[in-house]
PDB file of C-alpha atoms in Angstrom:
ATOM      1  CA  MET A  22     138.696 222.714  45.919  1.00  0.00           C
ATOM      2  CA  LYS A  23     142.042 222.444  47.731  1.00  0.00           C
ATOM      3  CA  LYS A  24     142.137 226.265  47.879  1.00  0.00           C
ATOM      4  CA  TYR A  25     138.844 226.275  49.818  1.00  0.00           C
ATOM      5  CA  VAL A  26     140.077 223.542  52.144  1.00  0.00           C
ATOM      6  CA  SER A  27     143.162 225.671  52.877  1.00  0.00           C
ATOM      7  CA  ILE A  28     141.031 228.751  53.549  1.00  0.00           C
ATOM      8  CA  LEU A  29     138.772 226.769  55.875  1.00  0.00           C
ATOM      9  CA  MET A  30     141.719 225.287  57.750  1.00  0.00           C
ATOM     10  CA  LEU A  31     143.270 228.748  58.166  1.00  0.00           C
ATOM     11  CA  ALA A  32     139.999 230.101  59.555  1.00  0.00           C
ATOM     12  CA  VAL A  33     139.667 227.307  62.045  1.00  0.00           C
ATOM     13  CA  MET A  34     143.268 227.623  63.170  1.00  0.00           C
ATOM     14  CA  MET A  35     142.537 231.277  64.065  1.00  0.00           C
ATOM     15  CA  MET A  36     140.040 229.934  66.600  1.00  0.00           C
ATOM     16  CA  VAL A  37     142.258 227.161  67.913  1.00  0.00           C
ATOM     17  CA  PHE A  38     144.919 229.267  69.692  1.00  0.00           C
ATOM     18  CA  ALA A  39     143.293 230.907  72.652  1.00  0.00           C
ATOM     19  CA  GLY A  40     142.645 232.946  75.799  1.00  0.00           C
ATOM     20  CA  CYS A  41     140.312 232.449  78.800  1.00  0.00           C
ATOM     21  CA  GLY A  42     137.545 234.165  80.813  1.00  0.00           C
ATOM     22  CA  GLY A  43     133.803 234.707  81.052  1.00  0.00           C
ATOM     23  CA  ALA A  44     130.705 234.365  83.238  1.00  0.00           C
ATOM     24  CA  LYS A  45     127.956 231.705  83.549  1.00  0.00           C
ATOM     25  CA  SER A  46     125.393 231.675  80.765  1.00  0.00           C
ATOM     26  CA  ASP A  47     122.326 229.744  79.685  1.00  0.00           C
ATOM     27  CA  ALA A  48     122.505 231.059  76.110  1.00  0.00           C
ATOM     28  CA  PRO A  49     121.208 228.654  73.432  1.00  0.00           C
ATOM     29  CA  VAL A  50     124.702 228.446  71.911  1.00  0.00           C
ATOM     30  CA  VAL A  51     126.031 226.545  74.951  1.00  0.00           C
ATOM     31  CA  GLY A  52     126.749 222.922  74.083  1.00  0.00           C
ATOM     32  CA  ASP A  53     128.708 220.604  71.809  1.00  0.00           C
ATOM     33  CA  TRP A  54     128.659 221.487  68.093  1.00  0.00           C
ATOM     34  CA  LYS A  55     129.921 219.539  65.094  1.00  0.00           C
ATOM     35  CA  LEU A  56     130.541 220.771  61.556  1.00  0.00           C
ATOM     36  CA  SER A  57     127.536 219.813  59.428  1.00  0.00           C
ATOM     37  CA  SER A  58     128.119 221.698  56.165  1.00  0.00           C
ATOM     38  CA  VAL A  59     130.489 223.995  54.299  1.00  0.00           C
ATOM     39  CA  GLU A  60     129.639 226.551  51.600  1.00  0.00           C
ATOM     40  CA  ALA A  61     132.323 227.991  49.323  1.00  0.00           C
ATOM     41  CA  ALA A  62     132.138 229.569  45.860  1.00  0.00           C
ATOM     42  CA  GLY A  63     128.373 229.112  45.823  1.00  0.00           C
ATOM     43  CA  VAL A  64     128.622 225.359  46.440  1.00  0.00           C
ATOM     44  CA  THR A  65     127.234 223.849  49.648  1.00  0.00           C
ATOM     45  CA  MET A  66     128.438 220.437  50.792  1.00  0.00           C
ATOM     46  CA  SER A  67     127.721 218.325  53.836  1.00  0.00           C
ATOM     47  CA  ALA A  68     130.700 217.750  56.140  1.00  0.00           C
ATOM     48  CA  ASP A  69     131.011 214.233  54.683  1.00  0.00           C
ATOM     49  CA  GLU A  70     130.974 215.517  51.088  1.00  0.00           C
ATOM     50  CA  PHE A  71     133.527 218.176  52.044  1.00  0.00           C
ATOM     51  CA  ALA A  72     135.784 215.524  53.606  1.00  0.00           C
ATOM     52  CA  GLN A  73     135.516 213.396  50.488  1.00  0.00           C
ATOM     53  CA  ALA A  74     136.402 216.372  48.250  1.00  0.00           C
ATOM     54  CA  ALA A  75     139.331 217.231  50.531  1.00  0.00           C
ATOM     55  CA  GLY A  76     140.509 213.624  50.458  1.00  0.00           C
ATOM     56  CA  THR A  77     140.660 213.373  54.258  1.00  0.00           C
ATOM     57  CA  ASP A  78     138.458 213.068  57.305  1.00  0.00           C
ATOM     58  CA  VAL A  79     137.250 216.425  58.556  1.00  0.00           C
ATOM     59  CA  ASP A  80     136.968 216.434  62.323  1.00  0.00           C
ATOM     60  CA  MET A  81     135.848 219.926  63.346  1.00  0.00           C
ATOM     61  CA  SER A  82     133.828 220.810  66.424  1.00  0.00           C
ATOM     62  CA  LEU A  83     133.126 223.528  68.969  1.00  0.00           C
ATOM     63  CA  VAL A  84     132.394 223.068  72.643  1.00  0.00           C
ATOM     64  CA  ILE A  85     130.749 226.245  73.942  1.00  0.00           C
ATOM     65  CA  LYS A  86     130.729 226.270  77.735  1.00  0.00           C
ATOM     66  CA  ASP A  87     128.349 228.145  80.048  1.00  0.00           C
ATOM     67  CA  ASN A  88     131.253 230.078  81.611  1.00  0.00           C
ATOM     68  CA  GLY A  89     131.974 232.195  78.517  1.00  0.00           C
ATOM     69  CA  LYS A  90     134.735 229.915  77.207  1.00  0.00           C
ATOM     70  CA  PHE A  91     134.874 227.694  74.143  1.00  0.00           C
ATOM     71  CA  THR A  92     137.122 224.963  72.824  1.00  0.00           C
ATOM     72  CA  ALA A  93     137.669 224.544  69.094  1.00  0.00           C
ATOM     73  CA  ASN A  94     138.763 221.128  67.869  1.00  0.00           C
ATOM     74  CA  PHE A  95     140.227 220.566  64.429  1.00  0.00           C
ATOM     75  CA  GLN A  96     141.845 217.366  63.209  1.00  0.00           C
ATOM     76  CA  GLY A  97     142.978 216.398  66.725  1.00  0.00           C
ATOM     77  CA  GLU A  98     144.256 219.892  67.604  1.00  0.00           C
ATOM     78  CA  SER A  99     142.363 221.983  70.125  1.00  0.00           C
ATOM     79  CA  GLY A 100     142.506 225.380  71.764  1.00  0.00           C
ATOM     80  CA  ASP A 101     140.426 227.608  73.984  1.00  0.00           C
ATOM     81  CA  GLY A 102     138.943 231.078  73.684  1.00  0.00           C
ATOM     82  CA  LYS A 103     136.130 233.315  74.894  1.00  0.00           C
ATOM     83  CA  TRP A 104     132.680 233.825  73.418  1.00  0.00           C
ATOM     84  CA  THR A 105     129.871 236.363  73.680  1.00  0.00           C
ATOM     85  CA  TYR A 106     126.308 236.080  72.454  1.00  0.00           C
ATOM     86  CA  GLU A 107     123.736 238.759  71.673  1.00  0.00           C
ATOM     87  CA  GLU A 108     120.872 237.207  69.733  1.00  0.00           C
ATOM     88  CA  PRO A 109     121.498 236.189  67.001  1.00  0.00           C
ATOM     89  CA  LYS A 110     125.198 237.229  66.993  1.00  0.00           C
ATOM     90  CA  LEU A 111     127.890 234.883  68.354  1.00  0.00           C
ATOM     91  CA  THR A 112     131.461 236.166  68.665  1.00  0.00           C
ATOM     92  CA  LEU A 113     134.393 233.820  69.247  1.00  0.00           C
ATOM     93  CA  SER A 114     137.644 235.480  70.392  1.00  0.00           C
ATOM     94  CA  SER A 115     141.133 234.082  70.733  1.00  0.00           C
ATOM     95  CA  ASP A 116     144.490 235.857  71.107  1.00  0.00           C
ATOM     96  CA  GLY A 117     143.082 239.217  70.025  1.00  0.00           C
ATOM     97  CA  GLU A 118     141.381 237.781  66.917  1.00  0.00           C
ATOM     98  CA  SER A 119     137.584 237.544  66.654  1.00  0.00           C
ATOM     99  CA  MET A 120     135.169 235.657  64.436  1.00  0.00           C
ATOM    100  CA  THR A 121     131.493 236.595  64.334  1.00  0.00           C
ATOM    101  CA  GLY A 122     128.671 234.304  63.313  1.00  0.00           C
ATOM    102  CA  GLU A 123     124.976 233.730  63.932  1.00  0.00           C
ATOM    103  CA  TYR A 124     122.842 231.318  65.870  1.00  0.00           C
ATOM    104  CA  THR A 125     119.557 230.725  64.028  1.00  0.00           C
ATOM    105  CA  ASP A 126     117.206 227.764  63.700  1.00  0.00           C
ATOM    106  CA  GLY A 127     119.318 225.712  66.118  1.00  0.00           C
ATOM    107  CA  LYS A 128     122.500 226.105  64.055  1.00  0.00           C
ATOM    108  CA  ILE A 129     125.668 228.161  64.356  1.00  0.00           C
ATOM    109  CA  THR A 130     126.897 229.676  61.102  1.00  0.00           C
ATOM    110  CA  LEU A 131     130.393 231.173  60.852  1.00  0.00           C
ATOM    111  CA  THR A 132     131.584 232.941  57.708  1.00  0.00           C
ATOM    112  CA  VAL A 133     135.264 233.557  57.065  1.00  0.00           C
ATOM    113  CA  GLU A 134     136.586 235.865  54.361  1.00  0.00           C
ATOM    114  CA  GLN A 135     140.140 235.341  53.149  1.00  0.00           C
ATOM    115  CA  ALA A 136     141.765 236.780  50.032  1.00  0.00           C
ATOM    116  CA  GLY A 137     138.402 237.795  48.565  1.00  0.00           C
ATOM    117  CA  GLN A 138     136.902 234.336  49.093  1.00  0.00           C
ATOM    118  CA  SER A 139     134.279 233.487  51.669  1.00  0.00           C
ATOM    119  CA  VAL A 140     133.696 230.153  53.355  1.00  0.00           C
ATOM    120  CA  THR A 141     130.604 229.524  55.501  1.00  0.00           C
ATOM    121  CA  MET A 142     130.707 226.735  58.059  1.00  0.00           C
ATOM    122  CA  THR A 143     127.516 225.477  59.707  1.00  0.00           C
ATOM    123  CA  PHE A 144     127.609 223.636  63.026  1.00  0.00           C
ATOM    124  CA  GLU A 145     124.821 221.581  64.610  1.00  0.00           C
ATOM    125  CA  LYS A 146     124.420 219.899  67.987  1.00  0.00           C
TER     126      LYS A 146
END
């Protein structure tokens, strides 16, 4: 399980270091989002179950602003980036790196692939 925690932390850190820019938007992805579940190796856990398995609190959130910018927060660290949305695709970009996910059923789902493993993080308002 520690391997999956490391992969997840690496993925989030890619989003934390950032750039700026964008235009006003009323896209449904605008708002404050908090990690609600994590899926890795075919196992889905709530954020609380994931924190318990990791042996630490897991404080992970996204603030998607209407000006095309976002802030990613992870364990007290935060950084900014830019986002674009074309239903249902959400792209988060920071320092030349991008992560693409989907907005469906009122949730944002981001999937990260690292070393042949995939981790899916679901965020809810």
